[in-house]
PDB file of C-alpha atoms in Angstrom:
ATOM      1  CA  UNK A 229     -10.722 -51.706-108.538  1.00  0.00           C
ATOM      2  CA  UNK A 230      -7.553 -51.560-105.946  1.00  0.00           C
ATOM      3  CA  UNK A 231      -4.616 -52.293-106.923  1.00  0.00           C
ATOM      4  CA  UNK A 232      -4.345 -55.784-105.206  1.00  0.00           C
ATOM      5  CA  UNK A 233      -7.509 -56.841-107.604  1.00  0.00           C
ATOM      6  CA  UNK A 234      -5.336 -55.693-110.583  1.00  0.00           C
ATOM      7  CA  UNK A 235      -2.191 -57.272-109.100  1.00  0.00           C
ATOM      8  CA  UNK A 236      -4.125 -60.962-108.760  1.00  0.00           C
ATOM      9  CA  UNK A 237      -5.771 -60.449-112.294  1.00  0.00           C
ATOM     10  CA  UNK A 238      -2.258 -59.340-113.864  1.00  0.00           C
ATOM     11  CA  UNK A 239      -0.621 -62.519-112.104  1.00  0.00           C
ATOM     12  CA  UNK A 240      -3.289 -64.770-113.511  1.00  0.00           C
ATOM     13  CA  UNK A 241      -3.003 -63.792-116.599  1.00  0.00           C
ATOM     14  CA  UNK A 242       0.701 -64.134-116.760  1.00  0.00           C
ATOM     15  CA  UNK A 243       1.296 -66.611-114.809  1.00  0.00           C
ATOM     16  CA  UNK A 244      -1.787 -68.694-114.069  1.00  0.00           C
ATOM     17  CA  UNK A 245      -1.474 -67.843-110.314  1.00  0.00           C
ATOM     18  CA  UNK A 246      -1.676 -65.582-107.896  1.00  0.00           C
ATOM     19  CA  UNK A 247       0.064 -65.621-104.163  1.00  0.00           C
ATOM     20  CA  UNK A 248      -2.239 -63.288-102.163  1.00  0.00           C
ATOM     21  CA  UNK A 249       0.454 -61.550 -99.771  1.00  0.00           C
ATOM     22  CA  UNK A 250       1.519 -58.432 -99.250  1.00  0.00           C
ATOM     23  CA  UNK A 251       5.490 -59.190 -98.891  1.00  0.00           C
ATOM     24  CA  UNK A 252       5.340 -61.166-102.740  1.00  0.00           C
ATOM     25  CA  UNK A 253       3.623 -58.933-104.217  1.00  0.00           C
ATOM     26  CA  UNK A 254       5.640 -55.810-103.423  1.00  0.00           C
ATOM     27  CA  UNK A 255       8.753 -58.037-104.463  1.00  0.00           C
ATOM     28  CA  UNK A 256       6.956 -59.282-107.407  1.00  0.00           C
ATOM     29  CA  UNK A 257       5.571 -55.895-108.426  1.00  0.00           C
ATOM     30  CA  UNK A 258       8.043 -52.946-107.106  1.00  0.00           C
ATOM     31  CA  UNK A 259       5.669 -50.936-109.664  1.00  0.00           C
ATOM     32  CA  UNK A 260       2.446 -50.946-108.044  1.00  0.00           C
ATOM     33  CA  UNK A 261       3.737 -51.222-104.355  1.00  0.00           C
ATOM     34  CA  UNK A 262       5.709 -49.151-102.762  1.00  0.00           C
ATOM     35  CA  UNK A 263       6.641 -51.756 -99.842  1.00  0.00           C
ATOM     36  CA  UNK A 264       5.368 -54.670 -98.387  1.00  0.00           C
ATOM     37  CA  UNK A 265       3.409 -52.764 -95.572  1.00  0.00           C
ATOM     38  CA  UNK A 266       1.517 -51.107 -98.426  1.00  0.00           C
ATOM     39  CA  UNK A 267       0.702 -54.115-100.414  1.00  0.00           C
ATOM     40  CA  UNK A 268      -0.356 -55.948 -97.420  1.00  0.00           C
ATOM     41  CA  UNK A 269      -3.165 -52.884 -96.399  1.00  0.00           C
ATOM     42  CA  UNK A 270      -4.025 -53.493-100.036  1.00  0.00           C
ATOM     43  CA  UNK A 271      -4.364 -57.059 -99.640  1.00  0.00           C
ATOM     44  CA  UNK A 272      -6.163 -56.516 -96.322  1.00  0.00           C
ATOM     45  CA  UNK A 273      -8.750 -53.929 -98.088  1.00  0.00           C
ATOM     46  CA  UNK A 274      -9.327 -56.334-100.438  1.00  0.00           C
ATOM     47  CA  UNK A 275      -9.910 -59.041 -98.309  1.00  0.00           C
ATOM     48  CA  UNK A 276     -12.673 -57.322 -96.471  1.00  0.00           C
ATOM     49  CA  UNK A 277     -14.628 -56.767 -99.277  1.00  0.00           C
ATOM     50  CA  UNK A 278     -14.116 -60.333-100.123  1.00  0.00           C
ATOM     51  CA  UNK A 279     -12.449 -59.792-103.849  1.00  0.00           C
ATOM     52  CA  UNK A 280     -10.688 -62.610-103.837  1.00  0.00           C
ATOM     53  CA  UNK A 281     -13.369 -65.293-103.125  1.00  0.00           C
ATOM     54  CA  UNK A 282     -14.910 -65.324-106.153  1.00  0.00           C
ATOM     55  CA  UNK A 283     -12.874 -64.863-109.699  1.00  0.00           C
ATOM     56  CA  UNK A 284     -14.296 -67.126-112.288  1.00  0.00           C
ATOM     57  CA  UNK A 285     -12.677 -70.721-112.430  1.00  0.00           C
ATOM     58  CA  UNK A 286     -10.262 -69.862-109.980  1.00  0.00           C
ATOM     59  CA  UNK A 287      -8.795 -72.265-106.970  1.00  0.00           C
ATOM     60  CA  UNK A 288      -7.955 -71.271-103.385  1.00  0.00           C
ATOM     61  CA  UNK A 289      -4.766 -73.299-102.457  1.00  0.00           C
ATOM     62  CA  UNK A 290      -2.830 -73.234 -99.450  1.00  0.00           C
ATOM     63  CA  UNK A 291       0.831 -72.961 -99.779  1.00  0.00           C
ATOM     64  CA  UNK A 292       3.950 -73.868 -97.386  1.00  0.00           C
ATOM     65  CA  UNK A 293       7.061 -72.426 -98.290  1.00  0.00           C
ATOM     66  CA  UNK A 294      10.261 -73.473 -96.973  1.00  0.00           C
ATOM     67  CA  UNK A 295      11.864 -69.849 -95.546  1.00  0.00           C
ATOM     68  CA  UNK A 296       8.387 -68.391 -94.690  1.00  0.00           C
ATOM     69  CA  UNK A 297       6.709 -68.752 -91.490  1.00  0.00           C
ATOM     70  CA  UNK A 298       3.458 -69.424 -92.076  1.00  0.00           C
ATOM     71  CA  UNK A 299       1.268 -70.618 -95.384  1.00  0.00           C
ATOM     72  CA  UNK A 300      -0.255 -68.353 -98.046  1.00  0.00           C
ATOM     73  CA  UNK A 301      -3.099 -68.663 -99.996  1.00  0.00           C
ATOM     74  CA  UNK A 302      -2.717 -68.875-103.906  1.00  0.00           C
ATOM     75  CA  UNK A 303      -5.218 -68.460-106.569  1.00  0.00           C
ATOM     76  CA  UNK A 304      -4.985 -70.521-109.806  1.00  0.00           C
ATOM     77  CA  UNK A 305      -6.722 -71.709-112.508  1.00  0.00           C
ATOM     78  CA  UNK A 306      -4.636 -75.056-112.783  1.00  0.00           C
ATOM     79  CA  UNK A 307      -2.698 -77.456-110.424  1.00  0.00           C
ATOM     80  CA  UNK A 308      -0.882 -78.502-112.929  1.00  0.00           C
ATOM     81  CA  UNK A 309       3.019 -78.280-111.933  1.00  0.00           C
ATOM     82  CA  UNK A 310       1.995 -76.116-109.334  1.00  0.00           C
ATOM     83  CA  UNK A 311       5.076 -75.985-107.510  1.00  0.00           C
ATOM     84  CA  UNK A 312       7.294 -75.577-110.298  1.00  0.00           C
ATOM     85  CA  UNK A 313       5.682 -72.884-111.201  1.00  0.00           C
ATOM     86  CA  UNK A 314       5.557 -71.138-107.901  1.00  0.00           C
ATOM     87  CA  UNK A 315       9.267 -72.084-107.376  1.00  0.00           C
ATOM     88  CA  UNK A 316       9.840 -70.526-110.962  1.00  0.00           C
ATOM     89  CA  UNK A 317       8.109 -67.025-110.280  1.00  0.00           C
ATOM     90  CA  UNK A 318       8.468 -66.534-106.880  1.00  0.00           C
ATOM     91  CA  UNK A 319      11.903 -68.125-106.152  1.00  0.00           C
ATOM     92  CA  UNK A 320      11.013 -70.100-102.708  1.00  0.00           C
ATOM     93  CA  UNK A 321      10.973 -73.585-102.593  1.00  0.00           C
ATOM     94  CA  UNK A 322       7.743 -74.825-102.468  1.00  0.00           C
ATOM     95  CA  UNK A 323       6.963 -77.642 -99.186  1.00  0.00           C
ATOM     96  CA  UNK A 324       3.361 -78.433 -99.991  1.00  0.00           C
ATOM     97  CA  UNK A 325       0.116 -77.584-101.478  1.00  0.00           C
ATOM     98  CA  UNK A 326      -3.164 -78.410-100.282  1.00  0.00           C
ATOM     99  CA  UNK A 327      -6.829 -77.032-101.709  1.00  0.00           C
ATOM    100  CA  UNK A 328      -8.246 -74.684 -99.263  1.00  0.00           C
ATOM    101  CA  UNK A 329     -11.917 -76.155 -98.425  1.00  0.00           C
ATOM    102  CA  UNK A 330     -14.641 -74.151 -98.233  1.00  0.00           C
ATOM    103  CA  UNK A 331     -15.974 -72.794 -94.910  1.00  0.00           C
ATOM    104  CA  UNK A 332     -18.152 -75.402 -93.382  1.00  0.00           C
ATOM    105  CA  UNK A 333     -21.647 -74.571 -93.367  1.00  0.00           C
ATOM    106  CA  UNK A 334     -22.991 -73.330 -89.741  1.00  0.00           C
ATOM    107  CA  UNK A 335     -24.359 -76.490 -88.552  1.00  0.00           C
ATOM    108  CA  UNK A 336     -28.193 -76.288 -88.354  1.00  0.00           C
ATOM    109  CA  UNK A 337     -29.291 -75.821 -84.700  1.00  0.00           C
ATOM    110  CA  UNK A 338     -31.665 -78.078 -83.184  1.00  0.00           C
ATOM    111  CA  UNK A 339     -34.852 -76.840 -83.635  1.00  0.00           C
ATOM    112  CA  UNK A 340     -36.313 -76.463 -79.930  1.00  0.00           C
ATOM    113  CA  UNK A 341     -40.053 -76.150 -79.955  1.00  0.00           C
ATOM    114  CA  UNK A 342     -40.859 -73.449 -78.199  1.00  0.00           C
ATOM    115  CA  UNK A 343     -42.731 -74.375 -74.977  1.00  0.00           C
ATOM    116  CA  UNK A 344     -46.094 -74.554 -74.902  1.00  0.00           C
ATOM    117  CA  UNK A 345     -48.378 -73.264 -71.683  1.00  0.00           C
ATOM    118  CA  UNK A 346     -48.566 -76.900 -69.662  1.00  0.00           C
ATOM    119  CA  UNK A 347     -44.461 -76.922 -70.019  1.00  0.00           C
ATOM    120  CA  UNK A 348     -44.275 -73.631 -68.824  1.00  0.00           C
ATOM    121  CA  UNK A 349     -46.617 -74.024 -65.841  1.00  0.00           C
ATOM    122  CA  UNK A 350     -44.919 -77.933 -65.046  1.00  0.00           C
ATOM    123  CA  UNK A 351     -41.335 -76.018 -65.066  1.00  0.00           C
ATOM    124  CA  UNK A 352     -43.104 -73.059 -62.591  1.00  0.00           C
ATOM    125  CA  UNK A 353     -44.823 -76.113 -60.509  1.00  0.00           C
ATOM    126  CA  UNK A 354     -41.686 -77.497 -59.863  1.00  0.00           C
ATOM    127  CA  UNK A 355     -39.709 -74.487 -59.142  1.00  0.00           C
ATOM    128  CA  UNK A 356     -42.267 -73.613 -56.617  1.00  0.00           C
ATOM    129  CA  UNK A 357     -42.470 -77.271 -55.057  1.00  0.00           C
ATOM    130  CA  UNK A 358     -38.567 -76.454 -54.520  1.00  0.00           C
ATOM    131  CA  UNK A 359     -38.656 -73.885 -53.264  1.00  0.00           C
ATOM    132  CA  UNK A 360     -41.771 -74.341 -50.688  1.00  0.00           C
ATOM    133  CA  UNK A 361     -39.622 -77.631 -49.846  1.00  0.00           C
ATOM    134  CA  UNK A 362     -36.972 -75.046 -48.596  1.00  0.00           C
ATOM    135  CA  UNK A 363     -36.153 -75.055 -44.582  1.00  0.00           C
ATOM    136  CA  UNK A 364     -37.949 -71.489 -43.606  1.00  0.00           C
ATOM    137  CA  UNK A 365     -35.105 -69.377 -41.707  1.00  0.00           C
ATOM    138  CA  UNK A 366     -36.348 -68.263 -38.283  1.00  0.00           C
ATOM    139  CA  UNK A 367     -34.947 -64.684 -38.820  1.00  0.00           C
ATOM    140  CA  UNK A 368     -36.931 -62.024 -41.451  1.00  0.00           C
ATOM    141  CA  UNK A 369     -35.349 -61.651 -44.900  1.00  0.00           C
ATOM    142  CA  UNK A 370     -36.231 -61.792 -48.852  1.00  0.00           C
ATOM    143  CA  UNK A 371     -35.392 -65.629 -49.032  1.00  0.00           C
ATOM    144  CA  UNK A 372     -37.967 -66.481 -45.719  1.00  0.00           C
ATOM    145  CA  UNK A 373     -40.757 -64.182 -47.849  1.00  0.00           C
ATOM    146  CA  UNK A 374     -40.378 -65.954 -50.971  1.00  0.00           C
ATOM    147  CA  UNK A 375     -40.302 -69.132 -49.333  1.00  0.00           C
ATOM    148  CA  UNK A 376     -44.206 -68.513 -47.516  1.00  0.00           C
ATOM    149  CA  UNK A 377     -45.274 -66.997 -50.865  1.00  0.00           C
ATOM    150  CA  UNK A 378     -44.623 -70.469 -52.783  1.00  0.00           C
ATOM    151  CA  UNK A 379     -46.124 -72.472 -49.772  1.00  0.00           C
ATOM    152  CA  UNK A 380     -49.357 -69.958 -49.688  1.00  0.00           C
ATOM    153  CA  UNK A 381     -49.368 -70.274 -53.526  1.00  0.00           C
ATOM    154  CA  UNK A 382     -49.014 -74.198 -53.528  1.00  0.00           C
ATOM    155  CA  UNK A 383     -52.188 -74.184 -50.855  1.00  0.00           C
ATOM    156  CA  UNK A 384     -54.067 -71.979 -52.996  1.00  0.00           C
ATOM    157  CA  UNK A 385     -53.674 -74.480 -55.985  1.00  0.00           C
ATOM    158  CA  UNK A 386     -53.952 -77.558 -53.148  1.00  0.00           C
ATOM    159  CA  UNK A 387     -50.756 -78.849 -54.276  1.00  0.00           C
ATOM    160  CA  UNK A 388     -49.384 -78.716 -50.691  1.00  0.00           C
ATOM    161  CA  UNK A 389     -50.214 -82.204 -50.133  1.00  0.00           C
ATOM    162  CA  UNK A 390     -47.004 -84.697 -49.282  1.00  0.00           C
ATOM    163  CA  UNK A 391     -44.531 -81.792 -50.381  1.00  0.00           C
ATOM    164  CA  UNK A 392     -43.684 -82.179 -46.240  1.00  0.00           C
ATOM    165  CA  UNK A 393     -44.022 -78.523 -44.898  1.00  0.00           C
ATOM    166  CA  UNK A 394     -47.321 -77.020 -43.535  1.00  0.00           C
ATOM    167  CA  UNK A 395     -48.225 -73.614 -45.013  1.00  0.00           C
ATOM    168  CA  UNK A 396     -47.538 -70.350 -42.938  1.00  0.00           C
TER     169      UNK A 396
END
């Protein structure tokens, strides 16, 4: 176990709560953390092996205190007189609380079906009536080539008829 693990379960046991940061913790707990910046790679440790996601009967809340920048996420067991509590421990006035909501689920994708031969050989059909259709340039290069081999192929498969071009 890290020492951010033992510094949520410690705070939940005492106090019913724990604010997972870095900065309250060291303050909190001068005994475990050296400084903030040490707490907080703790924290972030922790985090990526997800520790904090699942303690037993435990809530995610989101926190907004009044002199910190942005919200923090606190783990408790109750809501009851949240803030107080938080206001009691931590000694920052507490703005509001909110329950974090789990991550939506990935939206299922539409299922494409996959396409079948007569798709596949519509879709080339059409690419090759487009590009037959083409005006042929009068000087030699790669677009003039593939251009004759999509009218030669469209004869070959007599589908040259009323696509307006005659074959090379």
């Amino acid at each position: 176990m890290s020492k951010a693990v033992d510094y949520v379960n410690q705070q939940m046991a005492a106090c019913g709560f724990a604010v997972l940061s870095g900065e309250i913790a060291a303050t909190l707990r001068p005994d475990m953390f050296s400084s903030g910046a040490d707490a907080g790679y703790e924290f972030s440790q922790a985090s990526q092996r997800n520790a904090f996601t699942n303690l037993p009967r435990a809530m995610r809340m989101i926190v907004k205190f009044e002199d910190m920048f942005r919200p923090l996420v606190v783990v408790t067991r109750s809501q009851d007189d949240l803030a107080r509590r938080i206001e009691q421990v931590i000694g920052l006035k507490v703005l509001g609380i909110t329950r974090e909501l789990p991550e939506p689920a990935a939206a299922a994708a539409p299922s494409v079906a996959p396409p079948t031969r007569a798709d596949a050989q519509a879709e080339r059909l059409a690419k090759l009536h487009a590009l037959a259709a083409r005006e042929l340039p009068a000087h030699d290069c790669s677009d003039r080539t593939e251009i004759v081999k999509a009218r030669q192929e469209l004869e070959r498969r007599g589908e040259s008829q009323g696509v307006g071009f005659v074959p090379v």
